[in-house]
């Protein structure tokens, strides 16, 4: 099992995603002799998981069942243990696209946090790219190193426990893209520019407050970055549901005579239905609002 390579069978030591229901998933470390408790009963790893195919339906001890899925960055985002606030798929998709990431890209990231974005970046830049990620908090840095090894992507990433605003990313002139998710990103703009390749590159800064965005944009402009723009991604999910529409009764058709209507309509013709059932989409009454502002900029070629 690897987050960047698909496997057919569940093996001892894998991290599997147990799908319990809509918006209910959990990550499980598969081990011989271990058990996982769910609301549907016990899952026994040795008999219920190991050797089974990913995507299979597993019956629990109480008779209920779950699906066991292969891990992906998207599933990990909704199943990971939160050590910090994280980026979700809506923002992650925009970040990876606007930073123009592709296989072989070299990326610098700060801070690592819970590793939600990190896994998406690694899947995008594999198999020949590399991620240099910086985390200020020592315990979080140590934990994410363990997760990268467990998920078998550690060969694609270097984790540094340091203050990016003071010490930078630990590399110079190598990055195709830089991502900043720190309280004062304007203090790291100089280090970000130094880490980027001479032929240019893209930078993204994630900030929840517009005051942070203003100071970051000013720092980017002073450092010579171009195409500075800030955007906000809002997700609006429409729900599909059946509805019954009442059909209006306009009375008889006055354009045709009663004799013609009698001749054309068969004696057993049923009257027009009074209602019609259709499927329609409706927006939610409430939707998640602001998550953060994404500021993008381009380093000019030098």
CSV table of C-alpha atoms in Angstrom, one decimal:
chain,number,residue,atom,x,y,z
A,1,UNK,CA,0.0,0.0,0.0
A,2,UNK,CA,1.2,3.5,-0.9
A,3,UNK,CA,-0.7,6.8,-1.1
A,4,UNK,CA,0.8,7.2,-4.6
A,5,UNK,CA,0.6,3.6,-5.9
A,6,UNK,CA,-2.5,1.5,-6.1
A,7,UNK,CA,-2.6,-2.0,-4.6
A,8,UNK,CA,-5.3,-4.6,-5.1
A,9,UNK,CA,-5.0,-6.6,-1.8
A,10,UNK,CA,-5.0,-5.4,1.8
A,11,UNK,CA,-1.8,-6.4,3.5
A,12,UNK,CA,-0.5,-6.4,7.1
A,13,UNK,CA,0.9,-2.9,7.9
A,14,UNK,CA,-1.4,-1.1,5.4
A,15,UNK,CA,-3.4,2.0,6.3
A,16,UNK,CA,-6.9,1.3,5.1
A,17,UNK,CA,-9.9,3.6,5.0
A,18,UNK,CA,-13.1,2.2,6.5
A,19,UNK,CA,-16.2,3.8,4.9
A,20,UNK,CA,-19.0,3.7,7.5
A,21,UNK,CA,-21.5,5.8,5.7
A,22,UNK,CA,-22.1,9.2,4.1
A,23,UNK,CA,-19.5,11.6,5.4
A,24,UNK,CA,-18.3,9.0,7.9
A,25,UNK,CA,-14.8,7.5,7.3
A,26,UNK,CA,-11.9,6.4,9.5
A,27,UNK,CA,-8.3,5.4,8.9
A,28,UNK,CA,-7.3,2.0,10.3
A,29,UNK,CA,-3.7,0.6,10.6
A,30,UNK,CA,-4.1,-3.1,9.5
A,31,UNK,CA,-2.3,-5.5,11.9
A,32,UNK,CA,-2.4,-9.2,12.5
A,33,UNK,CA,-4.5,-10.0,15.5
A,34,UNK,CA,-5.9,-6.5,15.9
A,35,UNK,CA,-9.5,-5.5,16.0
A,36,UNK,CA,-11.4,-2.3,15.1
A,37,UNK,CA,-14.6,-1.3,16.9
A,38,UNK,CA,-17.4,0.3,14.8
A,39,UNK,CA,-21.0,1.0,15.4
A,40,UNK,CA,-21.8,-2.0,13.2
A,41,UNK,CA,-19.6,-4.3,15.3
A,42,UNK,CA,-16.0,-5.6,15.4
A,43,UNK,CA,-13.8,-5.8,12.4
A,44,UNK,CA,-11.1,-8.5,12.9
A,45,UNK,CA,-8.0,-7.6,10.9
A,46,UNK,CA,-6.6,-11.1,10.4
A,47,UNK,CA,-9.8,-12.6,9.0
A,48,UNK,CA,-11.8,-9.6,7.7
A,49,UNK,CA,-9.2,-7.4,6.2
A,50,UNK,CA,-5.8,-9.0,5.4
A,51,UNK,CA,-5.9,-10.7,2.0
A,52,UNK,CA,-9.2,-9.1,0.9
A,53,UNK,CA,-9.5,-6.7,-2.0
A,54,UNK,CA,-9.6,-3.0,-1.6
A,55,UNK,CA,-13.2,-1.8,-2.2
A,56,UNK,CA,-14.7,-5.0,-0.7
A,57,UNK,CA,-17.7,-5.1,1.6
A,58,UNK,CA,-16.8,-6.4,5.1
A,59,UNK,CA,-19.5,-7.7,7.4
A,60,UNK,CA,-19.0,-6.8,11.1
A,61,UNK,CA,-19.8,-8.8,14.2
A,62,UNK,CA,-23.2,-7.3,14.7
A,63,UNK,CA,-24.3,-8.0,11.1
A,64,UNK,CA,-23.7,-4.5,9.7
A,65,UNK,CA,-21.3,-3.9,6.9
A,66,UNK,CA,-18.7,-1.4,5.8
A,67,UNK,CA,-16.6,-0.8,2.7
A,68,UNK,CA,-12.8,-0.9,3.0
A,69,UNK,CA,-11.1,1.6,0.6
A,70,UNK,CA,-7.6,2.2,-0.7
A,71,UNK,CA,-6.2,5.4,0.9
A,72,UNK,CA,-6.0,8.5,-1.3
A,73,UNK,CA,-5.1,12.1,-0.4
A,74,UNK,CA,-8.8,13.0,-0.7
A,75,UNK,CA,-9.9,10.3,1.8
A,76,UNK,CA,-7.0,11.1,4.1
A,77,UNK,CA,-8.1,14.7,4.3
A,78,UNK,CA,-11.5,13.7,5.8
A,79,UNK,CA,-10.0,10.8,8.0
A,80,UNK,CA,-6.8,12.2,9.3
A,81,UNK,CA,-6.2,13.1,13.0
A,82,UNK,CA,-6.4,16.9,13.3
A,83,UNK,CA,-3.3,18.5,14.9
A,84,UNK,CA,-4.1,21.8,13.3
A,85,UNK,CA,-6.6,23.4,11.1
A,86,UNK,CA,-6.3,21.8,7.6
A,87,UNK,CA,-7.0,22.6,4.0
A,88,UNK,CA,-9.8,20.7,2.4
A,89,UNK,CA,-10.2,19.4,-1.1
A,90,UNK,CA,-11.9,22.5,-2.4
A,91,UNK,CA,-8.9,24.7,-1.7
A,92,UNK,CA,-6.4,22.0,-2.3
A,93,UNK,CA,-7.6,21.5,-5.9
A,94,UNK,CA,-7.2,25.2,-6.6
A,95,UNK,CA,-3.7,25.3,-5.0
A,96,UNK,CA,-2.4,22.3,-7.0
A,97,UNK,CA,-3.8,23.7,-10.3
A,98,UNK,CA,-2.7,27.4,-9.8
A,99,UNK,CA,0.8,26.4,-8.7
A,100,UNK,CA,1.0,24.4,-11.9
A,101,UNK,CA,2.2,21.2,-10.1
A,102,UNK,CA,3.0,18.1,-12.2
A,103,UNK,CA,5.2,15.0,-11.9
A,104,UNK,CA,8.7,16.0,-11.2
A,105,UNK,CA,8.0,19.4,-9.6
A,106,UNK,CA,10.0,20.5,-6.6
A,107,UNK,CA,7.8,22.2,-4.0
A,108,UNK,CA,8.5,24.0,-0.7
A,109,UNK,CA,5.7,24.1,1.9
A,110,UNK,CA,5.3,25.8,5.3
A,111,UNK,CA,3.8,24.8,7.7
A,112,UNK,CA,3.2,21.1,7.4
A,113,UNK,CA,0.5,21.0,10.0
A,114,UNK,CA,-1.6,17.8,9.8
A,115,UNK,CA,-0.3,16.9,6.3
A,116,UNK,CA,-3.5,17.3,4.4
A,117,UNK,CA,-2.1,19.4,1.6
A,118,UNK,CA,1.3,17.6,1.8
A,119,UNK,CA,-0.3,14.2,0.7
A,120,UNK,CA,-2.0,15.9,-2.3
A,121,UNK,CA,1.2,17.5,-3.4
A,122,UNK,CA,3.1,14.3,-3.1
A,123,UNK,CA,0.6,12.4,-5.2
A,124,UNK,CA,0.8,15.2,-7.9
A,125,UNK,CA,4.6,15.4,-8.1
A,126,UNK,CA,5.4,11.7,-7.9
A,127,UNK,CA,7.4,9.7,-8.9
A,128,UNK,CA,10.3,12.1,-9.5
A,129,UNK,CA,9.4,15.3,-7.7
A,130,UNK,CA,10.2,16.3,-4.1
A,131,UNK,CA,8.5,18.2,-1.3
A,132,UNK,CA,10.5,20.2,1.2
A,133,UNK,CA,8.1,20.9,4.1
A,134,UNK,CA,8.9,23.0,7.2
A,135,UNK,CA,7.0,22.7,10.5
A,136,UNK,CA,7.8,25.0,13.4
A,137,UNK,CA,6.2,22.7,16.1
A,138,UNK,CA,8.6,19.9,17.0
A,139,UNK,CA,6.0,17.3,18.0
A,140,UNK,CA,3.9,17.9,14.9
A,141,UNK,CA,7.1,17.6,12.7
A,142,UNK,CA,8.0,14.3,14.3
A,143,UNK,CA,4.4,12.9,13.9
A,144,UNK,CA,4.2,13.8,10.2
A,145,UNK,CA,7.6,12.1,9.6
A,146,UNK,CA,6.1,8.9,11.1
A,147,UNK,CA,3.0,9.2,8.9
A,148,UNK,CA,5.0,9.8,5.7
A,149,UNK,CA,7.0,6.6,6.4
A,150,UNK,CA,3.8,4.7,7.3
A,151,UNK,CA,2.2,5.8,4.0
A,152,UNK,CA,5.4,5.0,2.1
A,153,UNK,CA,5.9,8.4,0.6
A,154,UNK,CA,8.9,9.4,2.8
A,155,UNK,CA,11.3,9.1,-0.2
A,156,UNK,CA,9.5,12.0,-1.8
A,157,UNK,CA,9.6,14.4,1.1
A,158,UNK,CA,12.1,16.1,3.4
A,159,UNK,CA,10.7,17.4,6.7
A,160,UNK,CA,12.5,20.2,8.6
A,161,UNK,CA,11.6,21.4,12.1
A,162,UNK,CA,12.5,25.1,12.0
A,163,UNK,CA,11.1,28.6,11.8
A,164,UNK,CA,10.6,29.4,8.1
A,165,UNK,CA,10.4,33.2,8.8
A,166,UNK,CA,13.9,33.1,10.3
A,167,UNK,CA,15.7,30.1,8.8
A,168,UNK,CA,13.9,29.7,5.5
A,169,UNK,CA,13.3,26.3,3.8
A,170,UNK,CA,16.8,24.9,4.0
A,171,UNK,CA,17.2,24.9,0.2
A,172,UNK,CA,18.1,27.5,-2.3
A,173,UNK,CA,17.3,27.8,-6.0
A,174,UNK,CA,15.4,24.5,-6.4
A,175,UNK,CA,11.7,25.1,-6.0
A,176,UNK,CA,9.2,25.3,-8.9
A,177,UNK,CA,6.5,26.4,-6.4
A,178,UNK,CA,6.1,27.5,-2.8
A,179,UNK,CA,3.1,27.3,-0.5
A,180,UNK,CA,2.8,29.3,2.7
A,181,UNK,CA,0.3,28.6,5.5
A,182,UNK,CA,1.7,30.5,8.4
A,183,UNK,CA,0.4,33.4,10.6
A,184,UNK,CA,2.8,36.0,9.1
A,185,UNK,CA,3.5,34.9,5.5
A,186,UNK,CA,4.9,38.3,4.6
A,187,UNK,CA,8.0,37.6,6.8
A,188,UNK,CA,8.7,34.4,4.7
A,189,UNK,CA,8.4,35.9,1.2
A,190,UNK,CA,12.1,36.6,1.0
A,191,UNK,CA,13.0,33.1,1.9
A,192,UNK,CA,10.4,31.8,-0.5
A,193,UNK,CA,12.0,33.8,-3.4
A,194,UNK,CA,15.4,32.5,-2.5
A,195,UNK,CA,14.2,28.9,-2.5
A,196,UNK,CA,12.7,29.2,-6.0
A,197,UNK,CA,14.5,28.5,-9.2
A,198,UNK,CA,16.1,31.4,-11.1
A,199,UNK,CA,13.9,30.8,-14.2
A,200,UNK,CA,10.7,31.7,-12.2
A,201,UNK,CA,8.0,29.8,-10.4
A,202,UNK,CA,4.7,30.2,-8.6
A,203,UNK,CA,3.9,31.1,-5.0
A,204,UNK,CA,0.7,30.6,-3.0
A,205,UNK,CA,-0.2,32.0,0.5
A,206,UNK,CA,-3.2,30.8,2.5
A,207,UNK,CA,-4.5,33.3,5.0
A,208,UNK,CA,-7.9,33.5,6.9
A,209,UNK,CA,-7.8,37.3,7.4
A,210,UNK,CA,-7.8,40.0,4.8
A,211,UNK,CA,-5.3,42.1,6.8
A,212,UNK,CA,-2.8,39.2,6.4
A,213,UNK,CA,-3.5,39.2,2.7
A,214,UNK,CA,-2.8,43.0,2.4
A,215,UNK,CA,0.6,42.7,4.1
A,216,UNK,CA,1.5,39.6,2.0
A,217,UNK,CA,0.6,41.3,-1.3
A,218,UNK,CA,2.6,44.3,-0.3
A,219,UNK,CA,5.7,42.1,0.5
A,220,UNK,CA,5.2,40.2,-2.8
A,221,UNK,CA,5.2,43.4,-4.8
A,222,UNK,CA,8.2,44.8,-3.0
A,223,UNK,CA,10.1,41.6,-3.7
A,224,UNK,CA,9.4,41.9,-7.4
A,225,UNK,CA,6.7,39.2,-7.8
A,226,UNK,CA,4.2,39.7,-10.6
A,227,UNK,CA,0.6,38.6,-11.4
A,228,UNK,CA,-0.4,39.0,-7.7
A,229,UNK,CA,-4.0,38.1,-7.2
A,230,UNK,CA,-6.2,36.9,-4.4
A,231,UNK,CA,-9.3,34.7,-4.6
A,232,UNK,CA,-11.7,32.8,-2.4
A,233,UNK,CA,-13.2,29.4,-3.1
A,234,UNK,CA,-16.7,28.8,-1.9
A,235,UNK,CA,-18.3,25.3,-2.3
A,236,UNK,CA,-22.1,25.1,-2.9
A,237,UNK,CA,-23.4,21.5,-3.1
A,238,UNK,CA,-26.8,21.0,-4.6
A,239,UNK,CA,-29.0,18.2,-3.3
A,240,UNK,CA,-31.0,16.0,-5.7
A,241,UNK,CA,-34.6,15.2,-4.5
A,242,UNK,CA,-37.9,14.1,-6.0
A,243,UNK,CA,-40.7,16.6,-6.0
A,244,UNK,CA,-44.4,16.5,-7.1
A,245,UNK,CA,-45.6,19.3,-9.3
A,246,UNK,CA,-49.3,20.0,-9.6
A,247,UNK,CA,-50.4,20.4,-13.2
A,248,UNK,CA,-52.7,23.4,-13.9
A,249,UNK,CA,-56.2,22.8,-15.4
A,250,UNK,CA,-56.8,25.2,-18.3
A,251,UNK,CA,-60.1,23.6,-19.2
A,252,UNK,CA,-61.1,22.3,-22.7
A,253,UNK,CA,-59.2,23.3,-25.8
A,254,UNK,CA,-61.2,26.1,-27.4
A,255,UNK,CA,-59.3,25.9,-30.7
A,256,UNK,CA,-61.0,22.6,-31.7
A,257,UNK,CA,-64.7,21.7,-31.9
A,258,UNK,CA,-66.2,19.3,-29.5
A,259,UNK,CA,-67.0,16.9,-32.4
A,260,UNK,CA,-63.4,16.8,-33.5
A,261,UNK,CA,-62.3,16.1,-29.9
A,262,UNK,CA,-64.8,13.3,-29.6
A,263,UNK,CA,-63.6,11.7,-32.9
A,264,UNK,CA,-59.9,12.0,-32.0
A,265,UNK,CA,-60.0,10.9,-28.4
A,266,UNK,CA,-60.6,7.2,-27.7
A,267,UNK,CA,-63.6,6.3,-25.5
A,268,UNK,CA,-61.3,4.9,-22.8
A,269,UNK,CA,-58.8,7.8,-22.7
A,270,UNK,CA,-57.9,8.6,-19.2
A,271,UNK,CA,-58.0,12.2,-18.0
A,272,UNK,CA,-54.8,14.2,-17.7
A,273,UNK,CA,-52.9,13.5,-14.5
A,274,UNK,CA,-53.3,16.1,-11.8
A,275,UNK,CA,-49.6,16.0,-10.8
A,276,UNK,CA,-46.2,15.1,-12.1
A,277,UNK,CA,-43.2,13.7,-10.2
A,278,UNK,CA,-39.8,14.9,-11.3
A,279,UNK,CA,-36.3,15.1,-9.8
A,280,UNK,CA,-34.8,18.5,-9.2
A,281,UNK,CA,-31.8,20.1,-7.4
A,282,UNK,CA,-32.0,22.5,-4.5
A,283,UNK,CA,-29.2,24.5,-2.9
A,284,UNK,CA,-28.7,24.0,0.8
A,285,UNK,CA,-30.3,26.4,3.2
A,286,UNK,CA,-27.0,27.0,4.8
A,287,UNK,CA,-23.5,26.5,3.3
A,288,UNK,CA,-20.0,26.7,4.6
A,289,UNK,CA,-18.7,30.2,4.1
A,290,UNK,CA,-15.2,31.6,4.2
A,291,UNK,CA,-12.3,29.3,4.8
A,292,UNK,CA,-9.4,31.4,3.7
A,293,UNK,CA,-8.0,33.7,1.0
A,294,UNK,CA,-5.6,32.2,-1.6
A,295,UNK,CA,-3.0,34.7,-2.8
A,296,UNK,CA,-1.0,33.7,-5.9
A,297,UNK,CA,2.0,35.3,-7.5
A,298,UNK,CA,4.6,34.6,-10.1
A,299,UNK,CA,8.3,35.1,-9.7
A,300,UNK,CA,9.7,36.7,-12.8
A,301,UNK,CA,12.4,35.0,-14.8
A,302,UNK,CA,15.9,36.3,-14.0
